[in-house]
Coordinates of C-alpha atoms and ligand atoms in Angstrom, one line a residue:
X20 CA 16.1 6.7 -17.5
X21 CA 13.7 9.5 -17.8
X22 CA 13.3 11.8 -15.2
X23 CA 10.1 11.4 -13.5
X24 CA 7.3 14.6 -12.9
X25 CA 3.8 13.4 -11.8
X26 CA 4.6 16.7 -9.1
X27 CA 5.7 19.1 -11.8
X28 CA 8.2 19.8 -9.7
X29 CA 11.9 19.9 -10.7
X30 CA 13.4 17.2 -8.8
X31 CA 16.0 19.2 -5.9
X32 CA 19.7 19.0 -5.5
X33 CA 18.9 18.4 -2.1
X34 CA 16.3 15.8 -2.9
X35 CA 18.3 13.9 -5.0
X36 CA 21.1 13.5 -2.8
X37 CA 18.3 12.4 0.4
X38 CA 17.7 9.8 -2.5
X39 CA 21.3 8.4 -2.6
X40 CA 22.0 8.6 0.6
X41 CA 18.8 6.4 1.1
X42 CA 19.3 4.0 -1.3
X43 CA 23.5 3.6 -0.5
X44 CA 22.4 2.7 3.2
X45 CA 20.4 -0.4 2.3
X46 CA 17.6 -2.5 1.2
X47 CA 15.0 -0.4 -0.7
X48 CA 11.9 -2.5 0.0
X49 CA 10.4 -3.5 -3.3
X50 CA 6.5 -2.8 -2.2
X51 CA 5.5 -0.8 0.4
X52 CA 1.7 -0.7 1.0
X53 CA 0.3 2.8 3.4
X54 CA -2.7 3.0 5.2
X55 CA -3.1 6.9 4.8
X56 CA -5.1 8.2 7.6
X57 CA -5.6 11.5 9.0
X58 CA -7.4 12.9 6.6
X59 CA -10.4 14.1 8.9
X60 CA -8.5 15.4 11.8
X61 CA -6.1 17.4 9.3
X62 CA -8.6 19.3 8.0
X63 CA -10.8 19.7 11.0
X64 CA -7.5 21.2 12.9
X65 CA -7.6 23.4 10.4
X66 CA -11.3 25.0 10.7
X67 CA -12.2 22.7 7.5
X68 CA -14.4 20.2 6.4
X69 CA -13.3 16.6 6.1
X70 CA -13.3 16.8 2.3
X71 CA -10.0 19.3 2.3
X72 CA -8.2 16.9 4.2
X73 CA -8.7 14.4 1.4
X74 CA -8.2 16.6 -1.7
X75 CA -5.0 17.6 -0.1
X76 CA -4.0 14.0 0.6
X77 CA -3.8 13.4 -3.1
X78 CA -1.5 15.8 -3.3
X79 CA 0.5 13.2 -0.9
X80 CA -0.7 10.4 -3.4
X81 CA 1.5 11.7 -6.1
X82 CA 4.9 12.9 -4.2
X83 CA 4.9 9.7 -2.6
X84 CA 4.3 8.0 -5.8
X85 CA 6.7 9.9 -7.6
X86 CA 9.4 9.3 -5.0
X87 CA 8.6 5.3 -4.4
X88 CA 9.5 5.4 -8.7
X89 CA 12.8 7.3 -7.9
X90 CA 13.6 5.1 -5.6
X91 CA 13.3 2.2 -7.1
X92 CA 10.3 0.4 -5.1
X93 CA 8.4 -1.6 -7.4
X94 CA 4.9 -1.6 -5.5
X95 CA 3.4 0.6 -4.0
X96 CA -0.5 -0.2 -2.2
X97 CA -2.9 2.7 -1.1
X98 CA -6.0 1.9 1.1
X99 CA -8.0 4.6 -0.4
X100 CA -11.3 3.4 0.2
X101 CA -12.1 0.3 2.8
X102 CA -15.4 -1.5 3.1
X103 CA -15.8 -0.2 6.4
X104 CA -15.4 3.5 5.0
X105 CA -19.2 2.7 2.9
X106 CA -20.6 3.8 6.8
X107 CA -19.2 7.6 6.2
X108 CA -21.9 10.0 5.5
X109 CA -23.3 9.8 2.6
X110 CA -21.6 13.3 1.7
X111 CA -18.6 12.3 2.5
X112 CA -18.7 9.0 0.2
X113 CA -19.4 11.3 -2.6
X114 CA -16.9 14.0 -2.0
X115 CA -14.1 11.3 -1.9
X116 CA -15.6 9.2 -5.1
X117 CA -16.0 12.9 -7.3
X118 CA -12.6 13.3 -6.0
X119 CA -10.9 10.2 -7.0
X120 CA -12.7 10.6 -10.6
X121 CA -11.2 13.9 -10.8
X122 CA -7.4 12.3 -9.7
X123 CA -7.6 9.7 -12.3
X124 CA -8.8 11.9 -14.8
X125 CA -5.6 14.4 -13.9
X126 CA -3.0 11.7 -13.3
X127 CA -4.3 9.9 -16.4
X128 CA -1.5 11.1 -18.8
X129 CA 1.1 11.8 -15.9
X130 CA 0.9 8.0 -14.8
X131 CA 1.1 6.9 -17.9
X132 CA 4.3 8.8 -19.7
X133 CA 6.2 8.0 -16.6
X134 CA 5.7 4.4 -17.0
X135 CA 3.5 3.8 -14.1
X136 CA 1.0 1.1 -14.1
X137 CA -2.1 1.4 -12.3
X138 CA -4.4 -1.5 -10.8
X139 CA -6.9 -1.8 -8.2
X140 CA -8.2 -4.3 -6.0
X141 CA -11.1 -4.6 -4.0
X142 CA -15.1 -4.8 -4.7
X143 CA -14.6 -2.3 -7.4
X144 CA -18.5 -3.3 -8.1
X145 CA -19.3 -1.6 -5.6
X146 CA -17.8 1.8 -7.1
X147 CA -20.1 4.2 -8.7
X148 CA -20.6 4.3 -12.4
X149 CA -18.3 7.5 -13.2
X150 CA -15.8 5.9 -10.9
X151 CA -15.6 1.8 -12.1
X152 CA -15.3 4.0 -15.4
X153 CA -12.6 6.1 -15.1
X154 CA -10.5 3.3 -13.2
X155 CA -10.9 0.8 -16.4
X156 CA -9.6 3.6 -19.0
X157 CA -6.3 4.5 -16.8
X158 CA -5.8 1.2 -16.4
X159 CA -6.2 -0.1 -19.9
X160 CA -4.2 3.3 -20.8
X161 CA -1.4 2.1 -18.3
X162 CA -1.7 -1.5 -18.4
X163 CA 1.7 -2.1 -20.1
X164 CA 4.4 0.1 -17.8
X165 CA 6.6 -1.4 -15.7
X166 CA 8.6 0.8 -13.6
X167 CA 5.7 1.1 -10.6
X168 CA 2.8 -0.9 -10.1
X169 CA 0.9 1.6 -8.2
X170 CA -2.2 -0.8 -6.8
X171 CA -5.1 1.0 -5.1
X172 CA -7.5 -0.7 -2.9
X173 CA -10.7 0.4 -2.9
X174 CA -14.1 -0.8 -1.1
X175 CA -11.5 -3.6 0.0
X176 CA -10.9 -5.1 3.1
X177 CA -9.0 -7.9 3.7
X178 CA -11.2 -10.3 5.8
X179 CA -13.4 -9.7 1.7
X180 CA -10.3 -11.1 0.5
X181 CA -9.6 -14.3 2.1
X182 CA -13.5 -15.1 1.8
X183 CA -12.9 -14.5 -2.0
X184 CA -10.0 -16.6 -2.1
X185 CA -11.3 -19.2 0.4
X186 CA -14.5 -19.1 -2.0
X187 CA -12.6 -19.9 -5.2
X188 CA -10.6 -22.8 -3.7
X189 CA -13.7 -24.1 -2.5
X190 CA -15.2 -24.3 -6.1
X191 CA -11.9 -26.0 -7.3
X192 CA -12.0 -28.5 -4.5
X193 CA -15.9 -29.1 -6.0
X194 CA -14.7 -29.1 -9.1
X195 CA -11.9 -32.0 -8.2
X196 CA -9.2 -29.6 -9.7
X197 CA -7.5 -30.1 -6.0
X198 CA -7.4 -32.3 -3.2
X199 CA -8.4 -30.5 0.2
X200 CA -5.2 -32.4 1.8
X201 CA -2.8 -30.3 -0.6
X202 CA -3.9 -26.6 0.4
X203 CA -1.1 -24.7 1.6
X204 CA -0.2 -21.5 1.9
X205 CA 0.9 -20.9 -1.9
X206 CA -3.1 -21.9 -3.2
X207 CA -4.7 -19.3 -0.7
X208 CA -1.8 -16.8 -1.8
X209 CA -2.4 -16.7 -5.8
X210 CA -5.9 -16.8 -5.3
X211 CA -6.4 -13.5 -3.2
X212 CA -6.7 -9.8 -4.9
X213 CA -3.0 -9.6 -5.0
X214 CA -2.3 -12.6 -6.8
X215 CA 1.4 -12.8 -7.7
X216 CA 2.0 -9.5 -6.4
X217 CA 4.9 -10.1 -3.6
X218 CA 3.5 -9.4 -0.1
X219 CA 4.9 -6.0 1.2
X220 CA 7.7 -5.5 2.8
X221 CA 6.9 -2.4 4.9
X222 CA 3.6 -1.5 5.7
X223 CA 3.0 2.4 6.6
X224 CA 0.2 3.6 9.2
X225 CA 0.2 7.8 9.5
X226 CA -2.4 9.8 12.1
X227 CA -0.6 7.4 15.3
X228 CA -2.8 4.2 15.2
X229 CA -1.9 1.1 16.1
X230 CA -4.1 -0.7 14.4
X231 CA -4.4 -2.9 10.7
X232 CA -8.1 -2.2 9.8
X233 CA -8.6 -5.1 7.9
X234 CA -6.1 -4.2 5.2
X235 CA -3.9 -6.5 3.5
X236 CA -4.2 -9.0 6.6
X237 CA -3.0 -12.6 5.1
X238 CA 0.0 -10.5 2.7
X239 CA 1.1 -8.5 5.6
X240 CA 2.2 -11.8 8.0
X241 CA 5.8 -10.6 7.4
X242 CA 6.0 -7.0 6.9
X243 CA 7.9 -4.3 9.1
X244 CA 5.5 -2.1 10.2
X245 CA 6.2 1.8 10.5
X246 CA 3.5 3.9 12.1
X247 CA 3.9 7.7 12.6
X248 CA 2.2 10.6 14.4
X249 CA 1.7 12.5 11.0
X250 CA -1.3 12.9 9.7
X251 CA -1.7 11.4 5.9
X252 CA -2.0 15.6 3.9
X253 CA 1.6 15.9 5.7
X254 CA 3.0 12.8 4.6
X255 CA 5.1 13.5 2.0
X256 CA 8.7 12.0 0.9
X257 CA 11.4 13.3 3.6
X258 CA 8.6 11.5 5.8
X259 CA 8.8 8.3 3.8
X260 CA 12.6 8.5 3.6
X261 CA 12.5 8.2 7.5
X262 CA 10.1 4.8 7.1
X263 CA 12.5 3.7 4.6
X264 CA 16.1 4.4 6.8
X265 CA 13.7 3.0 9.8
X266 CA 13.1 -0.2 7.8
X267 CA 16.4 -0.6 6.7
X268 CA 17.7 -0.4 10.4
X269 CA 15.2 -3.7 11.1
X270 CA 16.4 -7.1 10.8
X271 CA 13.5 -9.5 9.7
X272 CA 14.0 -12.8 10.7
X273 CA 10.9 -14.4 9.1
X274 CA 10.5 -16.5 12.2
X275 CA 14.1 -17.7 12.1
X276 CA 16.5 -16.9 14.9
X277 CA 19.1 -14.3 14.3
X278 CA 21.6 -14.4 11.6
X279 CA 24.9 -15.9 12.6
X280 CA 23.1 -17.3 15.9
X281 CA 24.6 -20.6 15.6
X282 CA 25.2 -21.9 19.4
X283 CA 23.6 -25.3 19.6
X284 CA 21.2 -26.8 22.8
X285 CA 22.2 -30.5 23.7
X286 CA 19.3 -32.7 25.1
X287 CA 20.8 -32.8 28.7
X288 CA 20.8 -29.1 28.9
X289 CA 17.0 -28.9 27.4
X290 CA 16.2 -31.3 30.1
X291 CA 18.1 -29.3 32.7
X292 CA 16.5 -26.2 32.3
X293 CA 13.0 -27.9 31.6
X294 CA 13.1 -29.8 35.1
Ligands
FPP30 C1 -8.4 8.2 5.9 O1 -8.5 9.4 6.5 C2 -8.4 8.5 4.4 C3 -9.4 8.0 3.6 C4 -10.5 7.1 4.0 C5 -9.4 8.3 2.1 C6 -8.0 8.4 1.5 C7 -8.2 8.9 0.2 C8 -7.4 9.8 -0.4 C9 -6.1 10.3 0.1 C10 -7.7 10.2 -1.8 C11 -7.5 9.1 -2.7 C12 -7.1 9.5 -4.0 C13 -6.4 8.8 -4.8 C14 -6.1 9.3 -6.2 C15 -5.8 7.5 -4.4 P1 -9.7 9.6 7.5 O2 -10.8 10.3 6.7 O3 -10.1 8.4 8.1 O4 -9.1 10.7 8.5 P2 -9.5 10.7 10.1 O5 -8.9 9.4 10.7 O6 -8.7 11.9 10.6 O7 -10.9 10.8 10.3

């Protein structure tokens, strides 16, 4: 396969082997979806404004992207923009949609000879002009490679997405193309943003909050979740190696009990320690 350069950099020795090493120890999860945060503070520790903290968290967009590729993930999800984020100043907003026309204008041709694909979800109506633009030509550009979906979410939130999903199950119910009784989980799943997209498998917070801000909330019933003190600019790939190795350490159960478990309860001992 060709080697892969959305960095420009030559890939290390040293990187190279960190790459082995993770992928010989386990599971590399096939989507990974980050909520990068920390923009703000990073640059305001700094003496900056808020917009450097961005413009150097693209710089994190792309080594993480490249490395997810190297690795072999075959998803990756950014929140880049929430719904909630549309309350920033008015300044701020701007700053951060020039900037993401100026990334996809960059990354264009980088994205596309490394055989990354590039989608988007969210209420990209909401976008500015020079933005909704610029998205539609890398993605058309893009639209056929297959080694990384790279999704970012943009003016998204995930409550948005239910109620978009709930809405278009409600029109086919109308429209007698389903029976209310046979909803299940599957219907509600294919009709949100992420369609047939597989629901991540680790879900990455920087900047130290515990919280999901309303991203990916009915896809991310499963997922590990790995949450770090470092702030999104700093997050680059020897962090996300140490999400991965953490991930790989976790054993997901799906609600089940745990693997090899196989001792079995009779009904007189339920009933003795129930009395
Ligand atoms: C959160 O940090 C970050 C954002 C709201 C924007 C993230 C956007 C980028 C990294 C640029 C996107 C570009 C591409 C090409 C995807 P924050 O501002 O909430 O930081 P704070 O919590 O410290 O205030």
């Amino acid at each position: 396969m060709e080697p892969l350069s959305l960095t420009d950099k030559k890939q290390s020795e040293e990187d190279k082997h960190l790459q082995e090493e993770v992928k010989t120890a386990g599971s590399i999860p096939s989507h990974i979806a980050i909520i990068m945060d920390g923009n703000g503070r990073w640059a305001q520790d700094k003496g900056n404004i808020r917009l450097f903290g961005h413009k150097e968290g693209v710089e994190s967009v792309r080594d993480i992207t490249e490395a997810c590729a190297q690795l072999g993930v075959s998803h990756l999800t950014l929140y880049a923009f929430s719904t909630e984020n549309w309350n920033r100043p008015s300044s701020e907003i701007n700053g951060l949609m020039k900037l993401l026309v100026h990334s996809l204008q960059n990354e264009a041709n980088r994205l596309h000879k490394n055989n990354i694909r590039l989608v988007s979800i969210g209420q990209i109506d909401r976008l500015p002009s020079s933005c909704r633009n610029k998205l539609e030509e890398v993605k058309e550009l893009t639209k056929e490679n297959d080694r990384l979906e790279l999704c970012l979410a943009l003016s998204y939130s995930g409550r948005w997405d239910i109620t978009e999903a709930v809405k278009k199950l409600a029109k086919d119910v109308k429209d007698g193309k389903i029976d209310p009784e046979n909803i299940d989980d599957d219907m509600i799943s294919t009709r949100l943003s992420t369609g047939k997209v597989p629901d991540p498998d680790l879900i990455i917070r920087t900047s130290g909050e515990y919280r999901i801000s309303n991203f990916l909330l009915w896809q991310l019933a499963y997922s590990e979740l790995y949450i770090t003190q470092t702030y999104w600019p700093d997050f680059r790939r020897d962090e996300l190696y140490k999400a991965i190795q953490s991930y790989q350490k976790r054993e997901r159960r799906f609600g089940k009990v745990k693997k090899g478990y196989t001792k079995k309860v009779s009904a007189s001992v339920i009933n003795k320690i129930l009395s």
